[in-house]
Amino acid sequence: MFRIQKAARVAENIFEIWVRAPHVARNAKAGQFVVIRVDERGERIPLTISAVEQDSVRLIFQVVGKTTEQLSRLVEGDEIRDVAGPLGRPSAIERYGTVAVVGGGVGVAGAPMIAKAAMEAGNHVIGIIGARSRGFLILRNEMEGCCHELHVATDDGSYGAHGFVTDILKGELNRREIDCIWAIGPTIMMKAVASLTRPYGVRTFVSLNPIMVDGTGMCGSCRVTVGGETRFACVDGPEFDAHRVDFDELMTRLRTYHREEKEALLLFRECAAREGGR
Amino acid sequence: MRDRPVEERIKDFDEVDRGLSLEEAMAEAERCLQCKKPMCVSGCPIGIDIPEFVRAVAEGEIDEAARIIEAANMLPAICGRVCPQEVQCEGECVLGRKEAPLAIGQLERFVADEMRRKARPVPKCKPPTGKSVAVIGSGPAGIVAASELARAGHHVTIFESLHEPGGVLMYGIPSFRLPKEIVREEVSRVLALGVDLRLNHLAGRSVTLEELRQFDAVFIATGAGLPRFLGIDGENLCGVYSANEFLTRVNLMHADRFPEYDTPVKRGARVAVIGGGNVAMDAARVSIRLGSKVYLIYRRREEDLPARKAEIERAREEGVEFITCANPVRIIGDEWVNGIECVRMEMCELDKSGRPVPRTIEGSRFMLDVDAVIVAIGQGPNPLFAGMIPDLRRGKEGTIEVDGDGQSSVPKFFAAGDITTGAATVILAMGAAKKAAASLDRMLSGDEATA
Ligand SMILES: Cc1cc2nc3c(=O)[nH]c(=O)nc-3n(C[C@H](O)[C@H](O)[C@H](O)COP(=O)(O)OP(=O)(O)OC[C@H]3O[C@@H](n4cnc5c(N)ncnc54)[C@H](O)[C@@H]3O)c2cc1C
Ligand SMILES: Cc1cc2nc3c(=O)[nH]c(=O)nc-3n(C[C@H](O)[C@H](O)[C@H](O)COP(=O)(O)OP(=O)(O)OC[C@H]3O[C@@H](n4cnc5c(N)ncnc54)[C@H](O)[C@@H]3O)c2cc1C
Ligand code: SF4
Ligand code: SF4
Ligand code: FES
């Protein structure tokens, strides 16, 4: 069992938990994730490792279905059944020169560790984060601390620049030399970043989020097509060369269980209501 | 028939084969000729003294029979159920020349199940040697190695990446062939020896190679869990599964009981399972239990199906439709699968292994309407951890190369099971693990002697 050390709501529909998991915390690096299972009947779901402190890791998640809703109800002192990790390859941090770390929505969760590692490797780090609107924005202050410069955009202009992170990135690409880009966020955003940076020929990594089961390379659920080849995101990724990823296929595969997911969430809410909350 | 009736069993995941009663077991055991040169023993990869234990059963001495079996086989309740007996012990039994061979697997299972009902003493361990061994993976190879090494007095830590131990026994083989409480019992018996089990630990990530080098030896039993795909069009449509994914969702995550359990699985109305081995049979029979109409598509002839005979028969009884001499060429659909296109195959001259080589018949394309496809064409060795070890010699498929004693090309790193052979069988994994554990023990004791 893994103890929740801290739990908080951090934005509209977005929560963070700190979980005590020494085996993960010990070796976790930027770009990696965990697979967790809340209880005996739980689904295994992947979440990015967002920060590490001593024995604990921070997970930040958006409530989209049954498991994330269940997680959002946890409080300090609660326990979850399983935390496996760290999984996936760490980000390919090198001294590139100038690096942009682009985060969108809940994907910003993974940005600080990448930015920090890039900075420590001697890069000039530009942070670009965005959200639908002010209430959905996360980790602004933290990103400020781990980037040399930070740009913020909201779709509705309620905070920072009015527009998408890609608009800001485009401005920066036109203004100066950027040597490497990380994009982490909704698939559609990562696809947009990939199309944007392709003509500039800038090396771009995206952190893919296909549906996973084991997270260890055993099931193939997370397969994605990269450069025409089948790769398993949980062990070969989750970061891949953005310009070679088949995003449309990924988006289709992410819809596989839409009906079942809705069913599970409704049922959970019904039961929770009957039991009077938690 | 010992099998539960078809109409009943396809509605649940309980064991199909009910096993023998004491009377039936004793009567079956009576048939054994007690051969002077028992061929059956030469067919058993771990050389159980079959005539001896069978004689004990015939005399009703079940404890004695158990003692004889357990001298060679630590997991008889499992092997009795899943060994491909027809090509091993029973395949060699002389009775088989005229009538049915002796039901050795059934008898072994019977004895093991009788013993399971009793309070079995935990085997004694030798005094602690002060040496530590890391075992990577908790499938049959890992369990057996851990048990042998713990009994030899070493301190064993098992690292397992999943949230439950047992490997394929847990996530792959369905409970209607191998009830999960049997696997749990066997694992807990090993843990009772003082073995440390670390679940949710992926070797190479949660515990690094450098950390593992702190152990006096490392035993790699990571199995062949890497699913192969066909490489045809449409394979990444929604509703196309590897058998591993499909079986894991149901066996390990209980998707058959969604939404009581959180993990979903597609219950196809019409499902195509591609392949002809045990894995394909399991996927097909699980699909039947989820209420699907199931086609099993296999490129060779029926008599070439590599699965255990009994399971092929049961799959057929349960309504799986076999389409042999056929090969899929394309999976069709928009987002979701809605069909699969196949070609007919003809069998040509024999290959080196004596099997005919399948060849496509021109102009023989045909379509099947299906809304789910399960690809069960084999698994490769798990590349992740093996691929991280510098200087580790590996075979062309990515297996770890070992000598006859399970020693790899890297000192103090041993390996056994599917990671060394590619996908094989439980009994081979166990047998190799036992042998490798013995040589690892000799190495550690040798250290002692020279120290
Ligand atoms: C490597 C990786 C890292 C991730 N990191 C984060 C993170 O830091 N924060 C965060 O909020 N989300 C993250 N996700 C997505 C997160 O795993 C899903 O939101 C979560 O599984 C949804 O579970 P649920 O039961 O609440 O919703 P469900 O009802 O299961 O699904 C709702 C939505 O989530 C998608 N989804 C369902 N299951 C999975 C799955 N196993 N993997 C991925 N997507 C799935 C579905 O397509 C659907 O759109 C990550 C995904 C991956 C692959
Ligand atoms: C569906 C199916 C049906 C089968 N039916 C039969 C049958 O009827 N009869 C028969 O004899 N054989 C059968 N087999 C084959 C048999 O199960 C295998 O040969 C046997 O399980 C191999 O044992 P193993 O210990 O080598 O590996 P596995 O059982 O594969 O166990 C390997 C374990 O290692 C873990 N692991 C892998 N990498 C890591 C890592 N880096 N860190 C930590 N842990 C790791 C895995 O999670 C797994 O638990 C079947 C296989 C399948 C898939
Ligand atoms: S272990 Fe397998 S091969 Fe050996 S006697 Fe038992 S069933 Fe037969
Ligand atoms: S070969 Fe058959 S009959 Fe002979 S000892 Fe073995 S089981 Fe008995
Ligand atoms: S999640 Fe199973 S192989 Fe990646």
PDB file of C-alpha atoms in Angstrom, chain A residues 101-196:
ATOM      1  CA  VAL A 101       9.411  23.222 -22.997  1.00  0.00           C
ATOM      2  CA  VAL A 102       5.817  23.523 -24.114  1.00  0.00           C
ATOM      3  CA  GLY A 103       3.046  22.310 -21.821  1.00  0.00           C
ATOM      4  CA  GLY A 104      -0.681  22.388 -22.324  1.00  0.00           C
ATOM      5  CA  GLY A 105      -3.508  21.674 -19.897  1.00  0.00           C
ATOM      6  CA  VAL A 106      -2.769  18.943 -17.405  1.00  0.00           C
ATOM      7  CA  GLY A 107       0.277  18.076 -19.532  1.00  0.00           C
ATOM      8  CA  VAL A 108       2.073  20.948 -17.820  1.00  0.00           C
ATOM      9  CA  ALA A 109       2.437  18.444 -14.962  1.00  0.00           C
ATOM     10  CA  GLY A 110       5.399  16.897 -16.743  1.00  0.00           C
ATOM     11  CA  ALA A 111       7.051  20.181 -17.728  1.00  0.00           C
ATOM     12  CA  PRO A 112       8.936  21.277 -14.586  1.00  0.00           C
ATOM     13  CA  MET A 113      11.102  18.165 -14.317  1.00  0.00           C
ATOM     14  CA  ILE A 114      12.051  18.409 -17.986  1.00  0.00           C
ATOM     15  CA  ALA A 115      12.749  22.149 -17.729  1.00  0.00           C
ATOM     16  CA  LYS A 116      14.810  21.670 -14.601  1.00  0.00           C
ATOM     17  CA  ALA A 117      16.856  18.863 -16.105  1.00  0.00           C
ATOM     18  CA  ALA A 118      17.399  20.863 -19.295  1.00  0.00           C
ATOM     19  CA  MET A 119      18.544  23.829 -17.273  1.00  0.00           C
ATOM     20  CA  GLU A 120      20.923  21.726 -15.211  1.00  0.00           C
ATOM     21  CA  ALA A 121      22.393  20.390 -18.444  1.00  0.00           C
ATOM     22  CA  GLY A 122      23.343  23.926 -19.384  1.00  0.00           C
ATOM     23  CA  ASN A 123      20.550  24.862 -21.784  1.00  0.00           C
ATOM     24  CA  HIS A 124      18.785  28.159 -22.030  1.00  0.00           C
ATOM     25  CA  VAL A 125      15.226  27.128 -21.215  1.00  0.00           C
ATOM     26  CA  ILE A 126      12.108  28.833 -22.531  1.00  0.00           C
ATOM     27  CA  GLY A 127       8.929  27.699 -20.828  1.00  0.00           C
ATOM     28  CA  ILE A 128       5.638  27.999 -22.667  1.00  0.00           C
ATOM     29  CA  ILE A 129       2.549  26.851 -20.846  1.00  0.00           C
ATOM     30  CA  GLY A 130      -1.108  27.227 -21.526  1.00  0.00           C
ATOM     31  CA  ALA A 131      -4.612  26.236 -20.581  1.00  0.00           C
ATOM     32  CA  ARG A 132      -8.169  26.787 -21.649  1.00  0.00           C
ATOM     33  CA  SER A 133      -8.540  29.663 -19.225  1.00  0.00           C
ATOM     34  CA  ARG A 134      -7.053  31.031 -16.046  1.00  0.00           C
ATOM     35  CA  GLY A 135      -8.859  28.585 -13.767  1.00  0.00           C
ATOM     36  CA  PHE A 136      -7.305  25.601 -15.552  1.00  0.00           C
ATOM     37  CA  LEU A 137      -3.723  26.790 -15.442  1.00  0.00           C
ATOM     38  CA  ILE A 138      -1.308  24.821 -13.280  1.00  0.00           C
ATOM     39  CA  LEU A 139       2.289  25.128 -12.034  1.00  0.00           C
ATOM     40  CA  ARG A 140       2.828  28.682 -13.237  1.00  0.00           C
ATOM     41  CA  ASN A 141       4.985  29.665 -10.271  1.00  0.00           C
ATOM     42  CA  GLU A 142       6.933  26.462 -10.300  1.00  0.00           C
ATOM     43  CA  MET A 143       7.689  26.819 -14.010  1.00  0.00           C
ATOM     44  CA  GLU A 144       8.846  30.369 -13.413  1.00  0.00           C
ATOM     45  CA  GLY A 145      11.482  28.916 -11.113  1.00  0.00           C
ATOM     46  CA  CYS A 146      12.816  26.342 -13.545  1.00  0.00           C
ATOM     47  CA  CYS A 147      12.885  28.281 -16.826  1.00  0.00           C
ATOM     48  CA  HIS A 148      14.971  31.242 -17.859  1.00  0.00           C
ATOM     49  CA  GLU A 149      11.861  32.789 -19.312  1.00  0.00           C
ATOM     50  CA  LEU A 150       8.240  31.772 -19.100  1.00  0.00           C
ATOM     51  CA  HIS A 151       5.401  32.525 -21.475  1.00  0.00           C
ATOM     52  CA  VAL A 152       1.801  31.824 -20.617  1.00  0.00           C
ATOM     53  CA  ALA A 153      -1.200  31.649 -22.904  1.00  0.00           C
ATOM     54  CA  THR A 154      -4.869  30.948 -22.334  1.00  0.00           C
ATOM     55  CA  ASP A 155      -7.342  30.093 -25.069  1.00  0.00           C
ATOM     56  CA  ASP A 156      -9.734  32.784 -23.866  1.00  0.00           C
ATOM     57  CA  GLY A 157      -7.157  35.387 -22.911  1.00  0.00           C
ATOM     58  CA  SER A 158      -8.163  35.334 -19.230  1.00  0.00           C
ATOM     59  CA  TYR A 159      -4.487  35.098 -18.288  1.00  0.00           C
ATOM     60  CA  GLY A 160      -1.264  35.770 -20.176  1.00  0.00           C
ATOM     61  CA  ALA A 161      -1.408  35.950 -23.922  1.00  0.00           C
ATOM     62  CA  HIS A 162      -4.682  35.318 -25.697  1.00  0.00           C
ATOM     63  CA  GLY A 163      -4.295  32.182 -27.819  1.00  0.00           C
ATOM     64  CA  PHE A 164      -2.576  28.834 -27.956  1.00  0.00           C
ATOM     65  CA  VAL A 165       0.863  27.772 -26.805  1.00  0.00           C
ATOM     66  CA  THR A 166       1.628  27.114 -30.455  1.00  0.00           C
ATOM     67  CA  ASP A 167       1.097  30.818 -31.228  1.00  0.00           C
ATOM     68  CA  ILE A 168       3.757  31.726 -28.687  1.00  0.00           C
ATOM     69  CA  LEU A 169       6.064  28.990 -29.884  1.00  0.00           C
ATOM     70  CA  LYS A 170       5.705  30.222 -33.436  1.00  0.00           C
ATOM     71  CA  GLY A 171       6.663  33.742 -32.401  1.00  0.00           C
ATOM     72  CA  GLU A 172       9.736  32.424 -30.617  1.00  0.00           C
ATOM     73  CA  LEU A 173      10.748  30.217 -33.549  1.00  0.00           C
ATOM     74  CA  ASN A 174      10.586  33.229 -35.856  1.00  0.00           C
ATOM     75  CA  ARG A 175      12.483  35.402 -33.442  1.00  0.00           C
ATOM     76  CA  ARG A 176      15.461  33.206 -32.628  1.00  0.00           C
ATOM     77  CA  GLU A 177      17.280  29.943 -32.900  1.00  0.00           C
ATOM     78  CA  ILE A 178      15.707  27.142 -30.852  1.00  0.00           C
ATOM     79  CA  ASP A 179      17.616  23.870 -30.826  1.00  0.00           C
ATOM     80  CA  CYS A 180      15.220  21.475 -29.199  1.00  0.00           C
ATOM     81  CA  ILE A 181      11.582  21.416 -28.132  1.00  0.00           C
ATOM     82  CA  TRP A 182       9.553  19.297 -25.754  1.00  0.00           C
ATOM     83  CA  ALA A 183       5.791  19.334 -26.094  1.00  0.00           C
ATOM     84  CA  ILE A 184       3.587  17.640 -23.553  1.00  0.00           C
ATOM     85  CA  GLY A 185      -0.156  18.010 -23.384  1.00  0.00           C
ATOM     86  CA  PRO A 186      -3.322  16.968 -25.189  1.00  0.00           C
ATOM     87  CA  THR A 187      -2.639  14.891 -28.299  1.00  0.00           C
ATOM     88  CA  ILE A 188      -4.164  17.534 -30.511  1.00  0.00           C
ATOM     89  CA  MET A 189      -1.779  20.140 -29.088  1.00  0.00           C
ATOM     90  CA  MET A 190       1.223  17.901 -29.615  1.00  0.00           C
ATOM     91  CA  LYS A 191       0.127  17.294 -33.161  1.00  0.00           C
ATOM     92  CA  ALA A 192      -0.116  21.047 -33.714  1.00  0.00           C
ATOM     93  CA  VAL A 193       3.353  21.560 -32.276  1.00  0.00           C
ATOM     94  CA  ALA A 194       4.722  18.835 -34.549  1.00  0.00           C
ATOM     95  CA  SER A 195       3.220  20.477 -37.657  1.00  0.00           C
ATOM     96  CA  LEU A 196       4.508  23.852 -36.547  1.00  0.00           C
TER      97      LEU A 196
END
